[in-house]
Short mmCIF file of C-alpha atoms and ligand atoms in Angstrom, two decimals:
data_model
loop_
_atom_site.label_atom_id
_atom_site.label_comp_id
_atom_site.label_asym_id
_atom_site.label_seq_id
_atom_site.Cartn_x
_atom_site.Cartn_y
_atom_site.Cartn_z
CA MET A 27 -3.60 -10.66 -6.97
CA SER A 28 -5.21 -8.29 -9.46
CA VAL A 29 -8.02 -5.97 -8.38
CA ILE A 30 -10.33 -7.75 -10.84
CA LEU A 31 -9.65 -11.13 -9.25
CA GLU A 32 -9.96 -9.77 -5.74
CA LEU A 33 -13.37 -8.31 -6.60
CA THR A 34 -14.45 -11.61 -8.16
CA ARG A 35 -13.39 -13.59 -5.08
CA GLN A 36 -15.37 -11.27 -2.85
CA ILE A 37 -18.58 -11.53 -4.92
CA THR A 38 -18.12 -15.28 -5.25
CA ALA A 39 -17.82 -15.72 -1.49
CA GLU A 40 -20.63 -13.32 -0.59
CA VAL A 41 -23.22 -13.93 -3.32
CA ILE A 42 -22.38 -16.64 -5.88
CA ALA A 43 -21.35 -19.54 -3.60
CA PRO A 44 -24.31 -19.16 -1.19
CA ALA A 45 -26.78 -19.23 -4.13
CA ALA A 46 -25.17 -22.08 -6.11
CA ALA A 47 -27.04 -25.05 -4.62
CA ALA A 48 -30.45 -23.38 -4.99
CA VAL A 49 -29.71 -22.28 -8.57
CA ASP A 50 -28.97 -25.92 -9.42
CA ALA A 51 -31.81 -27.51 -7.43
CA GLU A 52 -34.44 -25.05 -8.69
CA ARG A 53 -32.92 -24.97 -12.21
CA ARG A 54 -33.23 -21.20 -12.15
CA TYR A 55 -31.19 -18.41 -13.69
CA PRO A 56 -28.51 -17.14 -11.25
CA LYS A 57 -30.06 -13.66 -11.20
CA GLU A 58 -28.59 -12.46 -7.92
CA SER A 59 -25.10 -13.64 -8.92
CA MET A 60 -25.23 -12.02 -12.34
CA GLN A 61 -26.63 -8.79 -10.89
CA ALA A 62 -23.80 -8.68 -8.33
CA LEU A 63 -21.21 -9.14 -11.10
CA GLY A 64 -22.85 -6.41 -13.17
CA LYS A 65 -23.13 -4.01 -10.23
CA ALA A 66 -19.45 -4.47 -9.44
CA GLY A 67 -18.52 -3.48 -12.99
CA LEU A 68 -17.44 -6.99 -14.01
CA PHE A 69 -19.77 -7.08 -17.04
CA GLY A 70 -17.28 -4.55 -18.40
CA LEU A 71 -14.28 -6.81 -17.83
CA LEU A 72 -13.37 -6.69 -21.54
CA VAL A 73 -14.59 -3.13 -22.18
CA PRO A 74 -11.73 -0.63 -22.61
CA LYS A 75 -11.11 1.69 -19.68
CA GLU A 76 -11.77 4.79 -21.79
CA LEU A 77 -15.35 3.53 -22.26
CA GLY A 78 -15.85 2.96 -18.55
CA GLY A 79 -14.83 -0.70 -18.48
CA LEU A 80 -12.17 -2.57 -16.53
CA GLY A 81 -9.90 -2.97 -19.56
CA GLY A 82 -9.16 -6.59 -18.67
CA ASN A 83 -7.60 -9.19 -20.94
CA LEU A 84 -8.03 -12.91 -21.61
CA ALA A 85 -5.80 -13.85 -18.66
CA ASP A 86 -8.15 -11.89 -16.40
CA LEU A 87 -11.17 -13.55 -18.01
CA SER A 88 -9.96 -17.14 -17.54
CA ALA A 89 -8.91 -16.42 -13.94
CA VAL A 90 -12.34 -14.90 -13.25
CA THR A 91 -14.30 -17.78 -14.84
CA GLU A 92 -12.17 -20.29 -12.91
CA THR A 93 -12.90 -18.49 -9.63
CA ILE A 94 -16.65 -18.28 -10.26
CA ALA A 95 -16.96 -21.87 -11.54
CA ALA A 96 -15.31 -23.29 -8.43
CA ALA A 97 -18.49 -22.13 -6.69
CA CYS A 98 -21.15 -22.13 -9.44
CA GLY A 99 -20.69 -23.48 -12.97
CA SER A 100 -23.99 -22.00 -14.18
CA THR A 101 -23.01 -18.45 -13.22
CA ALA A 102 -19.56 -18.89 -14.75
CA MET A 103 -21.07 -20.03 -18.06
CA CYS A 104 -23.62 -17.17 -18.17
CA PHE A 105 -20.86 -14.68 -17.39
CA LEU A 106 -18.54 -16.18 -20.01
CA MET A 107 -21.07 -16.02 -22.85
CA HIS A 108 -21.73 -12.38 -21.98
CA ASN A 109 -18.00 -11.68 -22.23
CA CYS A 110 -17.78 -13.43 -25.60
CA ALA A 111 -20.51 -11.14 -26.93
CA THR A 112 -18.80 -8.10 -25.41
CA ALA A 113 -15.47 -9.05 -26.98
CA VAL A 114 -17.11 -9.19 -30.42
CA VAL A 115 -18.64 -5.72 -30.03
CA ALA A 116 -15.42 -4.27 -28.57
CA ALA A 117 -13.33 -5.64 -31.45
CA LYS A 118 -14.92 -3.43 -34.11
CA ALA A 119 -17.35 -1.09 -32.36
CA THR A 120 -18.39 2.04 -34.21
CA PRO A 121 -18.74 5.20 -32.06
CA GLU A 122 -22.50 4.59 -32.01
CA GLN A 123 -22.07 0.96 -30.90
CA GLN A 124 -19.67 2.08 -28.18
CA GLU A 125 -22.31 4.39 -26.73
CA ARG A 126 -25.23 2.01 -27.26
CA TYR A 127 -23.56 -1.18 -25.99
CA LEU A 128 -20.08 -0.88 -24.47
CA ARG A 129 -20.74 1.96 -22.00
CA PRO A 130 -24.02 0.40 -20.72
CA ILE A 131 -22.27 -3.00 -20.46
CA ALA A 132 -19.56 -1.40 -18.31
CA ARG A 133 -22.29 0.03 -16.06
CA GLY A 134 -23.81 -3.46 -15.70
CA GLU A 135 -26.93 -2.38 -17.60
CA LYS A 136 -26.67 -4.65 -20.64
CA LEU A 137 -26.16 -8.40 -20.84
CA GLY A 138 -25.17 -10.10 -24.07
CA THR A 139 -24.66 -13.59 -25.44
CA LEU A 140 -23.75 -15.50 -28.59
CA ALA A 141 -26.34 -17.04 -30.91
CA PHE A 142 -24.13 -19.16 -33.15
CA SER A 143 -25.19 -22.81 -32.91
CA GLU A 144 -27.80 -24.21 -35.26
CA THR A 145 -29.22 -27.72 -35.31
CA GLY A 146 -27.94 -28.27 -38.83
CA THR A 147 -24.38 -27.15 -38.15
CA GLY A 148 -23.87 -28.53 -34.62
CA ALA A 149 -20.25 -28.41 -33.51
CA HIS A 150 -19.35 -26.53 -36.72
CA PHE A 151 -20.77 -23.30 -35.35
CA TYR A 152 -18.62 -21.15 -37.65
CA ALA A 153 -20.56 -22.33 -40.74
CA PRO A 154 -24.14 -21.09 -40.22
CA GLU A 155 -27.09 -21.89 -42.49
CA ILE A 156 -28.98 -18.69 -41.63
CA LYS A 157 -28.46 -16.01 -44.27
CA ALA A 158 -28.59 -12.23 -43.95
CA GLU A 159 -31.00 -11.29 -46.76
CA PRO A 160 -30.65 -7.69 -47.99
CA GLU A 161 -33.95 -5.76 -48.15
CA ALA A 162 -34.47 -2.03 -48.57
CA GLY A 163 -31.09 -1.04 -47.14
CA GLN A 164 -31.43 -3.45 -44.20
CA PHE A 165 -30.81 -7.14 -43.55
CA VAL A 166 -33.51 -9.68 -42.75
CA LEU A 167 -32.72 -12.68 -40.53
CA ASN A 168 -34.80 -15.86 -40.52
CA GLY A 169 -34.12 -19.11 -38.74
CA LYS A 170 -33.46 -20.83 -35.44
CA LYS A 171 -30.41 -20.75 -33.19
CA SER A 172 -30.08 -23.53 -30.64
CA PHE A 173 -28.39 -23.42 -27.22
CA VAL A 174 -28.32 -19.67 -26.52
CA THR A 175 -26.91 -19.31 -22.99
CA ASN A 176 -28.49 -16.50 -20.93
CA GLY A 177 -31.46 -16.84 -23.30
CA ASP A 178 -34.26 -14.39 -22.63
CA GLU A 179 -32.27 -12.80 -19.80
CA ALA A 180 -29.98 -11.23 -22.42
CA ASP A 181 -30.47 -7.70 -23.77
CA PHE A 182 -28.63 -8.38 -27.02
CA VAL A 183 -27.33 -11.35 -28.98
CA ILE A 184 -24.51 -11.65 -31.45
CA VAL A 185 -25.95 -13.55 -34.41
CA ILE A 186 -23.68 -15.17 -36.98
CA ALA A 187 -25.18 -15.51 -40.46
CA ASN A 188 -24.07 -16.10 -44.01
CA ALA A 189 -23.27 -12.79 -45.68
CA SER A 190 -25.85 -11.46 -48.09
CA SER A 191 -23.44 -11.21 -51.00
CA PRO A 192 -22.12 -14.49 -52.40
CA GLY A 193 -18.44 -15.05 -51.70
CA LEU A 194 -18.32 -12.68 -48.74
CA GLY A 195 -18.39 -15.43 -46.09
CA THR A 196 -20.15 -14.67 -42.83
CA ASP A 197 -21.47 -11.61 -41.01
CA MET A 198 -22.04 -10.92 -37.34
CA PHE A 199 -24.91 -8.73 -36.15
CA ILE A 200 -25.72 -7.18 -32.79
CA VAL A 201 -29.43 -7.83 -32.38
CA ASP A 202 -31.47 -6.44 -29.48
CA THR A 203 -33.65 -9.10 -27.90
CA ASP A 204 -36.71 -6.83 -28.03
CA ALA A 205 -36.46 -6.61 -31.84
CA PRO A 206 -39.78 -7.42 -33.58
CA GLY A 207 -39.78 -11.06 -34.75
CA LEU A 208 -37.20 -12.25 -32.21
CA ARG A 209 -38.34 -14.71 -29.57
CA PHE A 210 -36.86 -17.33 -27.27
CA ASP A 211 -38.49 -20.66 -26.67
CA GLY A 212 -37.96 -23.74 -24.53
CA VAL A 213 -36.54 -24.57 -21.14
CA TRP A 214 -32.98 -25.66 -20.43
CA ASP A 215 -33.15 -29.36 -19.56
CA GLY A 216 -29.45 -30.29 -19.72
CA ILE A 217 -28.04 -32.60 -17.04
CA GLY A 218 -25.78 -29.87 -15.69
CA LEU A 219 -25.19 -26.11 -15.66
CA SER A 220 -28.83 -26.13 -14.62
CA GLY A 221 -29.15 -22.36 -14.34
CA ASN A 222 -27.49 -21.37 -17.62
CA ASN A 223 -30.82 -20.84 -19.43
CA SER A 224 -29.42 -22.08 -22.72
CA ILE A 225 -32.54 -22.09 -24.90
CA ALA A 226 -33.55 -21.72 -28.54
CA LEU A 227 -33.78 -18.39 -30.32
CA PHE A 228 -36.19 -17.90 -33.20
CA LEU A 229 -35.65 -15.14 -35.76
CA GLU A 230 -38.77 -14.49 -37.83
CA ARG A 231 -38.10 -11.77 -40.40
CA VAL A 232 -36.00 -9.85 -37.90
CA LYS A 233 -34.83 -6.64 -39.56
CA VAL A 234 -31.38 -5.34 -38.68
CA SER A 235 -29.83 -2.15 -39.95
CA ALA A 236 -26.33 -1.80 -41.35
CA GLY A 237 -25.48 -0.11 -38.04
CA GLN A 238 -26.03 -3.45 -36.27
CA LEU A 239 -23.34 -5.15 -38.35
CA VAL A 240 -20.07 -5.82 -36.48
CA GLY A 241 -17.29 -4.49 -38.66
CA ALA A 242 -17.81 -4.75 -42.41
CA GLU A 243 -19.78 -7.31 -44.40
CA GLY A 244 -17.80 -10.54 -44.50
CA ASP A 245 -15.87 -9.86 -41.28
CA GLY A 246 -17.67 -12.73 -39.51
CA MET A 247 -15.11 -15.47 -40.07
CA GLY A 248 -12.22 -13.27 -38.94
CA LEU A 249 -14.16 -12.41 -35.79
CA VAL A 250 -14.88 -16.10 -35.14
CA PHE A 251 -11.25 -17.14 -35.19
CA GLN A 252 -9.52 -14.00 -33.91
CA VAL A 253 -12.00 -12.89 -31.23
CA VAL A 254 -14.67 -15.47 -30.34
CA ALA A 255 -12.42 -18.55 -30.40
CA PRO A 256 -9.70 -17.32 -28.00
CA THR A 257 -12.22 -15.61 -25.72
CA PHE A 258 -14.59 -18.58 -25.51
CA ILE A 259 -11.91 -21.27 -25.40
CA LEU A 260 -9.85 -19.66 -22.62
CA GLY A 261 -12.98 -18.66 -20.72
CA VAL A 262 -14.51 -22.14 -20.87
CA ALA A 263 -11.15 -23.71 -20.04
CA GLY A 264 -11.22 -21.51 -16.93
CA VAL A 265 -14.76 -22.69 -16.18
CA ASN A 266 -13.66 -26.33 -16.34
CA ALA A 267 -10.53 -25.77 -14.29
CA GLY A 268 -12.78 -24.09 -11.70
CA ILE A 269 -15.31 -26.94 -11.68
CA ALA A 270 -12.42 -29.38 -11.10
CA ARG A 271 -11.13 -27.20 -8.25
CA GLY A 272 -14.55 -26.95 -6.64
CA ALA A 273 -14.97 -30.74 -6.71
CA TYR A 274 -11.47 -31.31 -5.33
CA GLU A 275 -11.95 -28.84 -2.47
CA THR A 276 -15.32 -30.42 -1.61
CA ALA A 277 -13.79 -33.91 -1.53
CA LEU A 278 -10.80 -32.72 0.49
CA ARG A 279 -13.03 -31.08 3.11
CA HIS A 280 -15.15 -34.21 3.27
CA ALA A 281 -12.11 -36.46 3.66
CA GLN A 282 -10.79 -34.25 6.46
CA THR A 283 -14.06 -34.10 8.39
CA ARG A 284 -15.67 -37.53 7.90
CA LYS A 285 -15.02 -39.72 10.95
CA TYR A 286 -15.90 -43.38 11.48
CA ALA A 287 -17.25 -44.78 14.76
CA ASP A 288 -13.79 -46.01 15.74
CA GLY A 289 -12.49 -42.44 15.50
CA ARG A 290 -10.55 -42.90 12.26
CA GLY A 291 -10.92 -40.21 9.62
CA LEU A 292 -11.47 -40.75 5.90
CA ALA A 293 -8.29 -38.86 5.06
CA GLU A 294 -6.26 -41.40 7.04
CA LEU A 295 -7.00 -44.13 4.47
CA GLN A 296 -4.23 -44.60 1.94
CA ALA A 297 -6.67 -45.16 -0.93
CA ILE A 298 -8.20 -41.77 -0.21
CA GLN A 299 -4.77 -40.14 0.05
CA PHE A 300 -3.96 -41.46 -3.45
CA TYR A 301 -7.21 -39.98 -4.75
CA LEU A 302 -6.44 -36.63 -3.11
CA SER A 303 -3.00 -36.57 -4.70
CA ASP A 304 -4.50 -37.47 -8.08
CA MET A 305 -7.11 -34.71 -7.86
CA PHE A 306 -4.59 -32.13 -6.63
CA GLY A 307 -2.39 -32.88 -9.65
CA GLY A 308 -5.32 -32.74 -12.05
CA VAL A 309 -6.58 -29.41 -10.75
CA GLU A 310 -3.17 -27.75 -10.75
CA SER A 311 -2.25 -29.05 -14.22
CA ALA A 312 -5.54 -27.77 -15.66
CA SER A 313 -5.23 -24.40 -13.95
CA LEU A 314 -1.58 -23.91 -14.89
CA PHE A 315 -2.19 -24.97 -18.48
CA VAL A 316 -4.99 -22.43 -18.80
CA SER A 317 -3.09 -19.54 -17.18
CA ASN A 318 0.01 -20.26 -19.28
CA ALA A 319 -2.07 -20.38 -22.49
CA ALA A 320 -3.82 -17.14 -21.53
CA ALA A 321 -0.49 -15.43 -20.83
CA LYS A 322 0.75 -16.55 -24.24
CA ALA A 323 -2.40 -15.20 -25.89
CA VAL A 324 -2.03 -11.84 -24.13
CA ARG A 325 1.65 -11.59 -25.18
CA GLY A 326 0.81 -12.67 -28.71
CA ASP A 327 3.29 -15.56 -28.73
CA ALA A 328 3.61 -17.36 -32.06
CA ASP A 329 2.49 -20.68 -30.52
CA ALA A 330 -0.32 -19.14 -28.44
CA ILE A 331 -3.20 -20.57 -30.48
CA LEU A 332 -1.92 -24.13 -30.03
CA HIS A 333 -1.77 -23.69 -26.26
CA VAL A 334 -5.16 -21.97 -26.21
CA MET A 335 -6.81 -24.87 -28.06
CA GLN A 336 -5.11 -27.47 -25.86
CA SER A 337 -6.14 -25.59 -22.70
CA LYS A 338 -9.82 -26.40 -23.35
CA VAL A 339 -9.03 -30.05 -24.03
CA GLN A 340 -6.89 -30.30 -20.87
CA ALA A 341 -9.32 -28.51 -18.60
CA SER A 342 -12.40 -30.39 -19.90
CA GLU A 343 -10.72 -33.76 -19.52
CA GLN A 344 -9.38 -32.95 -16.05
CA ALA A 345 -12.78 -31.64 -14.96
CA ILE A 346 -14.46 -34.90 -16.00
CA ARG A 347 -11.71 -37.00 -14.37
CA VAL A 348 -11.40 -35.01 -11.13
CA THR A 349 -15.17 -34.76 -10.54
CA ASN A 350 -15.40 -38.54 -10.97
CA ILE A 351 -12.68 -39.12 -8.39
CA ALA A 352 -14.34 -36.63 -6.03
CA MET A 353 -17.53 -38.72 -6.25
CA GLN A 354 -15.57 -41.80 -5.21
CA VAL A 355 -13.93 -40.03 -2.27
CA CYS A 356 -17.28 -38.73 -1.03
CA GLY A 357 -18.92 -42.16 -1.25
CA GLY A 358 -22.69 -42.45 -0.88
CA GLN A 359 -22.93 -38.93 0.53
CA GLY A 360 -21.33 -37.58 -2.62
CA TYR A 361 -23.92 -39.43 -4.70
CA THR A 362 -26.70 -37.47 -2.99
CA LYS A 363 -27.37 -33.75 -2.84
CA ALA A 364 -25.90 -33.64 0.69
CA LEU A 365 -22.67 -32.56 -1.02
CA PRO A 366 -22.15 -30.55 -4.24
CA THR A 367 -19.97 -33.29 -5.79
CA GLU A 368 -22.78 -34.60 -8.01
CA ARG A 369 -23.45 -31.04 -9.25
CA TYR A 370 -19.79 -30.60 -10.19
CA LEU A 371 -19.85 -33.97 -11.98
CA ARG A 372 -22.87 -32.94 -14.08
CA ASP A 373 -21.49 -29.45 -14.74
CA ALA A 374 -18.13 -30.86 -15.84
CA ARG A 375 -19.71 -32.80 -18.69
CA ALA A 376 -20.67 -29.70 -20.74
CA GLY A 377 -17.22 -28.35 -21.61
CA ALA A 378 -16.16 -31.23 -23.84
CA VAL A 379 -19.28 -31.01 -26.03
CA MET A 380 -19.35 -27.23 -26.34
CA ALA A 381 -17.98 -26.15 -29.69
CA PRO A 382 -15.17 -26.33 -30.57
CA THR A 383 -15.58 -29.78 -29.03
CA THR A 384 -12.75 -31.93 -27.71
CA GLU A 385 -12.72 -34.03 -30.89
CA VAL A 386 -12.65 -31.03 -33.22
CA LEU A 387 -9.90 -29.36 -31.16
CA LYS A 388 -7.79 -32.53 -31.08
CA GLU A 389 -8.02 -32.73 -34.86
CA TRP A 390 -7.01 -29.07 -35.23
CA ILE A 391 -4.17 -29.42 -32.70
CA GLY A 392 -2.90 -32.61 -34.36
CA LYS A 393 -2.98 -30.95 -37.77
CA SER A 394 -1.23 -27.83 -36.41
CA VAL A 395 1.64 -29.70 -34.79
CA ALA A 396 2.05 -31.87 -37.90
CA GLY A 397 1.95 -28.88 -40.26
CA VAL A 398 -1.20 -30.15 -42.03
CA PRO A 399 -3.66 -27.40 -43.15
CA LEU A 400 -6.71 -27.09 -40.84
CA PHE A 401 -9.28 -26.92 -43.65
C1 FAD B 513 -24.40 -25.87 -21.74
C2 FAD B 513 -24.28 -25.44 -23.14
C3 FAD B 513 -24.31 -24.09 -23.45
C4 FAD B 513 -24.21 -23.64 -24.78
N1 FAD B 513 -24.27 -22.31 -25.03
C5 FAD B 513 -24.20 -21.87 -26.32
C6 FAD B 513 -24.33 -20.46 -26.63
O1 FAD B 513 -24.47 -19.61 -25.75
N2 FAD B 513 -24.31 -20.09 -27.93
C7 FAD B 513 -24.16 -20.98 -28.93
O2 FAD B 513 -24.14 -20.57 -30.08
N3 FAD B 513 -24.04 -22.30 -28.68
C8 FAD B 513 -24.06 -22.78 -27.40
N4 FAD B 513 -23.97 -24.14 -27.14
C9 FAD B 513 -23.85 -25.07 -28.26
C10 FAD B 513 -22.50 -25.76 -28.40
O3 FAD B 513 -21.47 -24.85 -28.55
C11 FAD B 513 -22.50 -26.72 -29.57
O4 FAD B 513 -22.79 -26.07 -30.76
C12 FAD B 513 -23.49 -27.80 -29.38
O5 FAD B 513 -23.31 -28.38 -28.12
C13 FAD B 513 -23.33 -28.85 -30.48
O6 FAD B 513 -24.26 -29.89 -30.21
P1 FAD B 513 -24.66 -30.99 -31.33
O7 FAD B 513 -25.54 -31.97 -30.63
O8 FAD B 513 -25.15 -30.36 -32.57
O9 FAD B 513 -23.25 -31.69 -31.60
P2 FAD B 513 -22.76 -32.49 -32.91
O10 FAD B 513 -22.19 -31.54 -33.91
O11 FAD B 513 -23.85 -33.39 -33.37
O12 FAD B 513 -21.58 -33.35 -32.29
C14 FAD B 513 -21.77 -34.66 -31.70
C15 FAD B 513 -20.41 -35.30 -31.44
O13 FAD B 513 -19.72 -35.46 -32.69
C16 FAD B 513 -18.43 -34.89 -32.62
N5 FAD B 513 -18.06 -34.30 -33.92
C17 FAD B 513 -18.80 -33.42 -34.65
N6 FAD B 513 -18.11 -33.05 -35.75
C18 FAD B 513 -16.90 -33.68 -35.69
C19 FAD B 513 -15.76 -33.70 -36.54
N7 FAD B 513 -15.69 -33.01 -37.66
N8 FAD B 513 -14.71 -34.48 -36.14
C20 FAD B 513 -14.76 -35.20 -34.99
N9 FAD B 513 -15.83 -35.22 -34.18
C21 FAD B 513 -16.88 -34.48 -34.51
C22 FAD B 513 -18.53 -33.81 -31.56
O14 FAD B 513 -17.25 -33.53 -30.98
C23 FAD B 513 -19.49 -34.44 -30.55
O15 FAD B 513 -18.77 -35.27 -29.68
C24 FAD B 513 -24.07 -24.59 -25.82
C25 FAD B 513 -24.02 -25.97 -25.52
C26 FAD B 513 -24.13 -26.39 -24.20
C27 FAD B 513 -24.07 -27.87 -23.92
#
């Protein structure tokens, strides 16, 4: 096992798992879990070693998100969105951005997130309506971003906007959350991932300098497909594989320990044994699909992108299926908060609707295998 994974398992056992039920019940940000990850250096998972980070890759990321999500989906999602933002900065960081963002991230001092989604663009997050307006050598951002995970806990956000010059496509900016004109609003009221603090971001004449641009003007679309997509997709596939694993392990423990008055155990019933087999297969197939896709991405295999896209579909569908079966195995107790099965069920529902959604991915995968152009 890698050092990164060993460290993650330790923090998950000592801090993240014990806090998970309260984070969900109180619908609060998993502060202690995120602080523990930052303190251990895991915020710098994707920061190069020469800048003080762990120099990890996408295989490390998906293994880490799977491990965390088996205990707490909210923490896994908060951690993932931070890593997506870090990956964007790391892809094209200027020396100044390295010092201002990547080194502090590696020290656990800065938390980032992505502000991509807009109400008008929905699942098509790569086609923003917000425009970067040039003004006196700077850019001005106006508009609303919906669903910003980590929300006001973040120190910086990566904002995607239409480039100021026509024909240039999209830009990405690193925007500090204390910038004048930037504010968060709302409360996360989703059915699951209760602690992920995914709230709306308002940009009201927020001025950003050219030094806050990631790469050059017009680099946004390349960053979306080459950096954000593989990082987010493999990371969220890991989250869903982990949620499935957490639900399976809960149901297995319950089946092994629940005894009836006549002394028979739940696990002795054939119907339950079938369910256990079904869940075991679902969890392993999701996990193996994700780790294989991540290994392909790290190696740069020609068919990596196809496997990466399918890994999110597989893991999301297995998470929904396995958490449903776990509910059945745990019976009425699983339907209450006596067991975390209902939390896993609610958490599992997010992956499929997070962009790129299952439907969008299936269309892209179908087109890719058939040799039909994506757009
Ligand atoms: C828990 C959570 C955390 C999130 N965190 C972030 C974040 O940190 N940053 C961020 O930028 N965004 C975030 N999002 C937003 C997310 O990525 C999506 O942009 C958002 O969920 C889209 O919601 P919508 O209602 O606009 O979907 P819609 O676009 O209205 O989609 C509704 C349905 O239509 C389907 N559909 C849409 N277009 C097509 C098509 N062309 N073909 C087939 N089917 C289609 C979709 O698959 C979906 O099933 C988060 C969302 C959730 C749920």
